[in-house]
CSV table of C-alpha atoms in Angstrom, one decimal:
chain,number,residue,atom,x,y,z
K,11,ALA,CA,100.7,-34.2,-37.4
K,12,THR,CA,99.6,-32.8,-34.4
K,13,SER,CA,101.4,-32.2,-31.5
K,14,LEU,CA,98.2,-32.9,-28.9
K,15,GLY,CA,98.4,-36.3,-28.6
K,16,GLU,CA,95.0,-37.8,-27.4
K,17,ILE,CA,95.6,-37.5,-23.9
K,18,ASP,CA,96.5,-34.2,-23.8
K,19,LEU,CA,92.9,-33.1,-26.1
K,20,ASP,CA,91.1,-35.5,-22.8
K,21,ILE,CA,93.0,-33.1,-20.9
K,22,LEU,CA,91.4,-29.5,-22.7
K,23,GLU,CA,88.8,-31.1,-23.5
K,24,GLN,CA,87.6,-31.7,-19.8
K,25,ALA,CA,89.2,-28.1,-18.8
K,26,VAL,CA,86.5,-26.4,-20.8
K,27,ARG,CA,83.6,-28.8,-20.3
K,28,GLY,CA,82.9,-27.4,-17.0
K,29,PRO,CA,82.9,-23.6,-18.1
K,30,ASN,CA,81.1,-24.0,-21.5
K,31,GLN,CA,78.2,-26.0,-19.8
K,32,GLU,CA,78.3,-23.6,-16.7
K,33,PHE,CA,77.5,-20.8,-20.0
K,34,ALA,CA,75.2,-22.5,-20.9
K,35,ARG,CA,73.3,-23.0,-18.3
K,36,ARG,CA,73.0,-19.3,-17.5
K,37,TYR,CA,72.6,-17.9,-21.6
K,38,PRO,CA,70.9,-20.5,-22.2
K,39,GLY,CA,70.3,-19.0,-26.5
K,40,GLU,CA,67.5,-18.0,-28.0
K,41,ALA,CA,63.8,-17.7,-26.8
K,42,ALA,CA,61.3,-18.9,-28.1
K,43,ALA,CA,59.3,-15.7,-27.6
K,44,ARG,CA,58.4,-13.0,-29.8
K,45,GLN,CA,62.1,-11.4,-31.2
K,46,PRO,CA,60.9,-8.2,-32.7
K,47,VAL,CA,62.8,-7.9,-36.8
K,48,HIS,CA,64.0,-4.7,-36.7
K,49,THR,CA,65.4,-1.8,-33.6
K,50,VAL,CA,64.8,2.1,-34.3
K,51,TYR,CA,67.5,4.5,-32.1
K,52,GLY,CA,66.1,8.1,-31.1
K,53,GLY,CA,67.9,10.6,-29.3
K,54,ALA,CA,66.2,10.4,-25.8
K,55,GLN,CA,65.4,14.6,-26.4
K,56,LEU,CA,63.3,13.7,-29.3
K,57,PHE,CA,61.4,10.7,-27.6
K,58,ARG,CA,57.6,11.1,-26.8
K,59,ALA,CA,54.9,8.5,-26.1
K,60,ASP,CA,53.6,9.0,-29.4
K,61,ALA,CA,56.9,8.9,-31.5
K,62,ALA,CA,56.1,5.4,-32.8
K,63,ARG,CA,53.1,6.1,-34.4
K,64,LYS,CA,54.4,9.9,-35.4
K,65,LEU,CA,57.9,7.4,-37.2
K,66,GLY,CA,54.6,5.3,-39.0
K,67,ASP,CA,52.6,8.0,-40.3
K,68,VAL,CA,55.6,9.3,-41.7
K,69,ALA,CA,56.2,5.8,-43.3
K,70,LEU,CA,52.8,5.7,-44.2
K,71,ARG,CA,53.3,9.0,-45.9
K,72,ALA,CA,56.2,7.7,-48.1
K,73,LEU,CA,54.6,4.9,-49.2
K,74,GLU,CA,52.3,6.8,-50.5
K,75,ASP,CA,54.2,8.9,-52.4
K,76,TYR,CA,56.5,6.5,-54.0
K,77,ALA,CA,54.6,3.4,-53.6
K,78,PRO,CA,51.3,4.2,-53.8
K,79,ASP,CA,49.6,0.2,-54.7
K,80,ALA,CA,51.8,-2.5,-56.2
K,81,GLY,CA,53.4,-1.3,-59.0
K,82,THR,CA,55.2,1.5,-57.9
K,83,LEU,CA,56.1,-1.1,-55.3
K,84,GLY,CA,57.3,-3.7,-57.3
K,85,ARG,CA,59.3,-2.2,-60.0
K,86,ALA,CA,61.1,-0.1,-56.7
K,87,LEU,CA,62.3,-3.3,-55.0
K,88,GLY,CA,63.1,-5.0,-58.6
K,89,ILE,CA,60.4,-7.5,-58.1
K,90,ALA,CA,57.7,-6.5,-60.3
K,91,ASP,CA,56.7,-9.5,-61.6
K,92,HIS,CA,56.4,-10.7,-57.8
K,93,PRO,CA,53.2,-13.6,-58.4
K,94,ALA,CA,52.6,-11.6,-54.4
K,95,LEU,CA,53.3,-8.4,-54.9
K,96,ASP,CA,49.3,-7.1,-54.0
K,97,ALA,CA,49.8,-9.0,-51.0
K,98,ILE,CA,53.1,-7.7,-49.8
K,99,HIS,CA,51.9,-4.0,-50.6
K,100,ALA,CA,49.0,-4.9,-48.8
K,101,ARG,CA,50.5,-6.6,-46.2
K,102,MET,CA,53.4,-3.4,-45.5
K,103,ARG,CA,50.6,-0.4,-45.1
K,104,GLY,CA,49.5,-2.4,-43.0
K,105,LYS,CA,52.5,-3.8,-40.9
K,106,LEU,CA,52.8,0.3,-40.9
K,107,GLU,CA,49.3,1.2,-39.9
K,108,ARG,CA,49.5,-0.7,-37.3
K,109,GLU,CA,52.6,-1.5,-35.8
K,110,PRO,CA,55.1,0.6,-37.8
K,111,VAL,CA,58.2,0.1,-34.7
K,112,GLU,CA,58.8,-3.5,-33.3
K,113,ASP,CA,61.0,-2.5,-30.8
K,114,LEU,CA,61.9,1.9,-30.3
K,115,ARG,CA,65.1,2.5,-28.3
K,116,ILE,CA,65.5,5.9,-26.6
K,117,ASP,CA,69.2,7.1,-26.6
K,118,PHE,CA,71.7,8.8,-24.5
K,119,GLU,CA,74.5,7.8,-26.3
K,120,ASP,CA,75.4,8.1,-30.2
K,121,GLY,CA,72.6,9.7,-31.0
K,122,TYR,CA,71.9,11.4,-28.3
K,123,GLY,CA,75.2,13.4,-27.8
K,124,ASN,CA,77.5,15.2,-25.0
K,125,ARG,CA,75.0,17.5,-22.1
K,126,PRO,CA,75.4,19.3,-19.6
K,127,ASP,CA,74.2,17.2,-16.5
K,128,ALA,CA,71.6,19.2,-15.9
K,129,ASP,CA,69.7,18.6,-19.5
K,130,GLU,CA,70.4,15.0,-19.3
K,131,ASP,CA,68.7,15.1,-15.8
K,132,GLY,CA,65.8,16.6,-17.6
K,133,HIS,CA,65.5,14.7,-20.2
K,134,ALA,CA,66.0,11.6,-18.7
K,135,ALA,CA,62.7,12.9,-16.1
K,136,ALA,CA,61.0,13.5,-19.1
K,137,VAL,CA,62.1,10.4,-20.6
K,138,ALA,CA,59.6,8.8,-17.7
K,139,GLU,CA,57.1,10.8,-18.3
K,140,SER,CA,56.9,10.0,-22.2
K,141,LEU,CA,57.3,6.3,-21.2
K,142,ALA,CA,54.3,6.4,-18.3
K,143,THR,CA,52.0,8.3,-20.3
K,144,GLY,CA,52.3,5.9,-23.1
K,145,MET,CA,52.0,2.7,-20.9
K,146,ASN,CA,48.6,4.2,-19.7
K,147,ASP,CA,47.2,5.1,-23.3
K,148,GLY,CA,48.9,1.7,-25.1
K,149,THR,CA,51.0,4.1,-27.8
K,150,LEU,CA,54.5,2.3,-26.9
K,151,PRO,CA,55.7,-0.1,-29.5
K,152,PRO,CA,55.3,-3.8,-27.9
K,153,PHE,CA,59.5,-3.4,-27.3
K,154,VAL,CA,60.8,0.0,-26.0
K,155,GLY,CA,63.3,0.7,-23.5
K,156,ILE,CA,67.0,3.3,-23.3
K,157,ARG,CA,70.8,3.0,-24.2
K,158,ILE,CA,73.0,4.3,-21.5
K,159,THR,CA,76.5,5.9,-22.4
K,160,PRO,CA,79.5,3.0,-22.3
K,161,LEU,CA,79.9,1.7,-18.6
K,162,ASN,CA,83.2,3.3,-18.4
K,163,ASP,CA,85.1,5.3,-15.8
K,164,VAL,CA,84.4,8.9,-18.1
K,165,LEU,CA,81.4,8.1,-18.4
K,166,ARG,CA,79.4,5.8,-15.4
K,167,ALA,CA,78.3,8.3,-13.3
K,168,ARG,CA,76.4,10.1,-15.5
K,169,SER,CA,75.1,6.7,-17.2
K,170,VAL,CA,74.6,5.3,-13.9
K,171,ARG,CA,72.0,8.3,-12.6
K,172,THR,CA,70.5,8.6,-16.6
K,173,LEU,CA,69.5,4.6,-15.7
K,174,ASP,CA,68.5,6.0,-11.6
K,175,ILE,CA,66.1,8.8,-13.2
K,176,VAL,CA,64.5,7.7,-15.6
K,177,LEU,CA,64.2,3.6,-14.0
K,178,SER,CA,62.8,5.1,-10.7
K,179,SER,CA,60.8,7.7,-11.7
K,180,LEU,CA,58.6,5.3,-13.8
K,181,VAL,CA,58.6,3.0,-11.6
K,182,ARG,CA,57.5,5.7,-9.1
K,183,ARG,CA,55.0,6.9,-11.1
K,184,THR,CA,53.5,2.9,-13.1
K,185,GLY,CA,54.4,0.4,-10.6
K,186,ALA,CA,56.6,-1.2,-13.3
K,187,LEU,CA,58.2,-1.5,-16.3
K,188,PRO,CA,57.1,-1.8,-19.3
K,189,PRO,CA,57.2,-5.4,-20.8
K,190,ASN,CA,59.7,-6.2,-22.6
K,191,PHE,CA,61.7,-3.1,-22.3
K,192,VAL,CA,65.2,-3.6,-22.4
K,193,VAL,CA,68.3,-1.1,-21.3
K,194,THR,CA,71.1,-1.0,-23.5
K,195,VAL,CA,75.0,-0.6,-22.5
K,196,PRO,CA,77.1,0.1,-25.6
K,197,LYS,CA,80.7,-0.5,-26.1
K,198,ILE,CA,81.4,-3.3,-23.2
K,199,THR,CA,84.9,-3.9,-23.2
K,200,ILE,CA,85.7,-5.6,-20.2
């Protein structure tokens, strides 16, 4: 038995209907557009315009060293009898050659650490310059962005300053942000 009657349930349903519909209107869900299947986070101090290609080259060397052929790959993954093993190996190699990183997040948070303001300002400017170079040279992955530090009381000013330096410098240099650019704000609690 329940303690709520039909009228009580109707009142509750009516109370949440409006907010639920507003939420659904504002946040309609996943877009039908392409979504990356993985995101690579790397420290901002290390980011260069060709970072995705360099990561791909390291992965290709690892594939060559540890799974140079379909049979070796199949044994390593426990799928040695898979009927499409040759195609899997070829597609893996092709993906690493063509687009090894789908989404690269330039990290000013966990992958970066706490640094003096002058250092972070310099890295933020260098990130903007490298993003501009990558846009110009066509070396950025299809999705790219930055992760700032949390917007809490302690780090908010630093976070906003880094975001401002990256975005302002980049737009000043290129007139635009890269396609599919994302700003990740970590550790949101309120």
